Amino acid sequence: MERCTGPLLEDYLATYGWTFRSIGAHEWMTGFQGQDRSFPLRINLTDTWISFHIEPYLGLEIDWESWPEIARCLLELNGRSSMVRLSLCEQGRIEMGLEVFNKQFCYESFCTCIGLLGFYADHFYDEILGRLDSLGYKYTEGLKLLT
């Protein structure tokens, strides 16, 4: 197998048991339930890369006055993760992404990517909420939301 194609990726998603919808020529939306919340997942397929993005990872707008502290938090967490990266999307919200080469991508690779995203999404969620709470964002424990 040389490269993953759209129909093959859709087959992987269906085999994994996830519902999904196509949102473009080579782009799909799906999601998964983590320990504390649901995470939306966008998958983009090119000839070279397969990109997985939880977008938004946290659905709040960044307060740019707190940017140095937020950037430090994201960089520290990136240093503790393998393959998965936290960043800001164009709208200024925190996202989590993972990109892999398309060449030789198989169902086992797909499962590994989903497993890594799920692990780090849950692993970092409470830590990020705690750090943002210390910066003045209000954290509602019962709803596990920042306001």
Tab-separated table of C-alpha atoms in Angstrom:
chain	number	residue	atom	x	y	z
A	1	MET	CA	0.000	0.000	0.000
A	2	GLU	CA	1.519	3.296	-1.076
A	3	ARG	CA	-0.816	6.019	0.210
A	4	CYS	CA	-4.096	6.343	2.069
A	5	THR	CA	-7.015	7.567	-0.043
A	6	GLY	CA	-10.303	9.184	0.954
A	7	PRO	CA	-12.366	5.992	0.615
A	8	LEU	CA	-9.763	4.047	2.597
A	9	LEU	CA	-9.731	6.642	5.389
A	10	GLU	CA	-13.530	6.507	5.504
A	11	ASP	CA	-13.271	2.726	5.791
A	12	TYR	CA	-10.863	3.131	8.731
A	13	LEU	CA	-13.290	5.507	10.467
A	14	ALA	CA	-16.215	3.123	9.927
A	15	THR	CA	-14.200	0.096	11.073
A	16	TYR	CA	-13.199	2.020	14.199
A	17	GLY	CA	-16.929	2.572	14.812
A	18	TRP	CA	-17.054	6.340	14.411
A	19	THR	CA	-19.613	8.362	12.534
A	20	PHE	CA	-18.188	11.094	10.314
A	21	ARG	CA	-19.085	13.495	7.566
A	22	SER	CA	-17.137	14.847	4.654
A	23	ILE	CA	-16.693	18.627	4.757
A	24	GLY	CA	-14.560	19.026	1.656
A	25	ALA	CA	-12.705	17.189	-1.054
A	26	HIS	CA	-10.228	15.654	1.388
A	27	GLU	CA	-11.543	16.682	4.783
A	28	TRP	CA	-13.743	14.956	7.369
A	29	MET	CA	-15.339	15.860	10.701
A	30	THR	CA	-15.867	13.401	13.502
A	31	GLY	CA	-15.268	13.445	17.227
A	32	PHE	CA	-14.849	11.388	20.341
A	33	GLN	CA	-15.827	11.380	23.984
A	34	GLY	CA	-12.969	11.925	26.395
A	35	GLN	CA	-12.996	11.463	30.136
A	36	ASP	CA	-14.462	14.915	30.837
A	37	ARG	CA	-15.879	16.166	27.540
A	38	SER	CA	-16.398	15.550	23.845
A	39	PHE	CA	-13.698	16.583	21.397
A	40	PRO	CA	-14.430	17.549	17.765
A	41	LEU	CA	-11.909	16.055	15.336
A	42	ARG	CA	-11.125	17.332	11.836
A	43	ILE	CA	-9.086	15.092	9.536
A	44	ASN	CA	-7.370	16.449	6.423
A	45	LEU	CA	-5.803	14.178	3.807
A	46	THR	CA	-3.157	15.196	1.254
A	47	ASP	CA	-0.767	13.164	-0.871
A	48	THR	CA	1.977	13.750	1.719
A	49	TRP	CA	0.262	14.254	5.108
A	50	ILE	CA	-2.702	13.150	7.160
A	51	SER	CA	-3.584	15.823	9.717
A	52	PHE	CA	-5.743	15.239	12.775
A	53	HIS	CA	-6.907	18.379	14.627
A	54	ILE	CA	-9.048	18.724	17.721
A	55	GLU	CA	-10.395	22.143	16.945
A	56	PRO	CA	-11.175	23.775	19.250
A	57	TYR	CA	-9.483	21.848	22.021
A	58	LEU	CA	-10.671	24.535	24.416
A	59	GLY	CA	-13.498	26.667	23.103
A	60	LEU	CA	-12.479	29.990	24.596
A	61	GLU	CA	-10.939	33.044	23.051
A	62	ILE	CA	-7.415	33.850	24.232
A	63	ASP	CA	-7.004	36.980	26.348
A	64	TRP	CA	-3.941	38.504	24.687
A	65	GLU	CA	-2.879	40.202	27.936
A	66	SER	CA	-2.305	36.684	29.316
A	67	TRP	CA	-0.522	35.536	26.160
A	68	PRO	CA	2.997	35.100	27.636
A	69	GLU	CA	1.689	32.784	30.372
A	70	ILE	CA	-0.522	30.843	27.951
A	71	ALA	CA	2.338	30.457	25.454
A	72	ARG	CA	4.625	29.164	28.198
A	73	CYS	CA	1.995	26.617	29.268
A	74	LEU	CA	1.504	25.359	25.701
A	75	LEU	CA	5.250	25.130	25.081
A	76	GLU	CA	5.841	23.207	28.316
A	77	LEU	CA	3.084	20.740	27.483
A	78	ASN	CA	4.407	20.350	23.925
A	79	GLY	CA	7.763	19.431	25.416
A	80	ARG	CA	6.107	16.622	27.376
A	81	SER	CA	4.204	15.085	24.464
A	82	SER	CA	5.161	12.836	21.589
A	83	MET	CA	3.827	13.656	18.133
A	84	VAL	CA	0.875	15.694	19.452
A	85	ARG	CA	1.142	19.495	19.522
A	86	LEU	CA	-0.899	22.262	21.102
A	87	SER	CA	-1.209	25.512	19.179
A	88	LEU	CA	-3.578	28.346	18.392
A	89	CYS	CA	-5.901	28.160	15.398
A	90	GLU	CA	-6.602	31.176	13.185
A	91	GLN	CA	-9.497	32.201	15.448
A	92	GLY	CA	-7.162	32.363	18.475
A	93	ARG	CA	-8.450	29.231	20.224
A	94	ILE	CA	-6.293	26.401	21.545
A	95	GLU	CA	-6.195	23.357	19.267
A	96	MET	CA	-4.445	19.999	19.454
A	97	GLY	CA	-2.973	18.440	16.338
A	98	LEU	CA	-1.097	15.436	15.066
A	99	GLU	CA	0.340	15.041	11.577
A	100	VAL	CA	1.719	11.861	10.046
A	101	PHE	CA	3.115	10.901	6.673
A	102	ASN	CA	0.566	9.464	4.297
A	103	LYS	CA	3.005	6.947	2.835
A	104	GLN	CA	2.498	3.457	4.296
A	105	PHE	CA	-0.414	4.688	6.442
A	106	CYS	CA	-2.550	1.697	7.433
A	107	TYR	CA	-5.371	0.905	9.852
A	108	GLU	CA	-2.861	0.192	12.642
A	109	SER	CA	-1.338	3.654	12.078
A	110	PHE	CA	-4.822	5.164	12.189
A	111	CYS	CA	-5.563	3.460	15.527
A	112	THR	CA	-2.230	4.668	16.940
A	113	CYS	CA	-3.007	8.269	15.925
A	114	ILE	CA	-6.488	8.149	17.461
A	115	GLY	CA	-5.076	6.584	20.629
A	116	LEU	CA	-2.395	9.279	20.983
A	117	LEU	CA	-4.911	12.078	20.465
A	118	GLY	CA	-7.318	10.576	22.976
A	119	PHE	CA	-4.599	10.049	25.569
A	120	TYR	CA	-3.161	13.565	25.357
A	121	ALA	CA	-6.574	15.246	25.037
A	122	ASP	CA	-7.579	13.811	28.413
A	123	HIS	CA	-4.102	14.014	29.948
A	124	PHE	CA	-3.614	17.745	29.336
A	125	TYR	CA	-7.209	18.962	29.716
A	126	ASP	CA	-7.353	19.388	33.514
A	127	GLU	CA	-3.821	20.781	33.661
A	128	ILE	CA	-4.590	23.461	31.083
A	129	LEU	CA	-7.853	24.349	32.838
A	130	GLY	CA	-5.992	24.697	36.138
A	131	ARG	CA	-3.313	26.939	34.643
A	132	LEU	CA	-5.861	29.111	32.853
A	133	ASP	CA	-7.869	29.355	36.078
A	134	SER	CA	-4.768	30.692	37.842
A	135	LEU	CA	-4.550	33.387	35.125
A	136	GLY	CA	-8.046	34.639	35.929
A	137	TYR	CA	-10.263	32.560	33.674
A	138	LYS	CA	-13.226	31.326	35.707
A	139	TYR	CA	-13.461	27.534	35.925
A	140	THR	CA	-16.828	25.956	36.678
A	141	GLU	CA	-16.038	22.614	38.340
A	142	GLY	CA	-19.514	21.121	37.873
A	143	LEU	CA	-19.555	21.856	34.147
A	144	LYS	CA	-15.787	21.557	33.623
A	145	LEU	CA	-15.913	24.773	31.583
A	146	LEU	CA	-13.912	27.958	31.512
A	147	THR	CA	-15.872	31.195	31.314
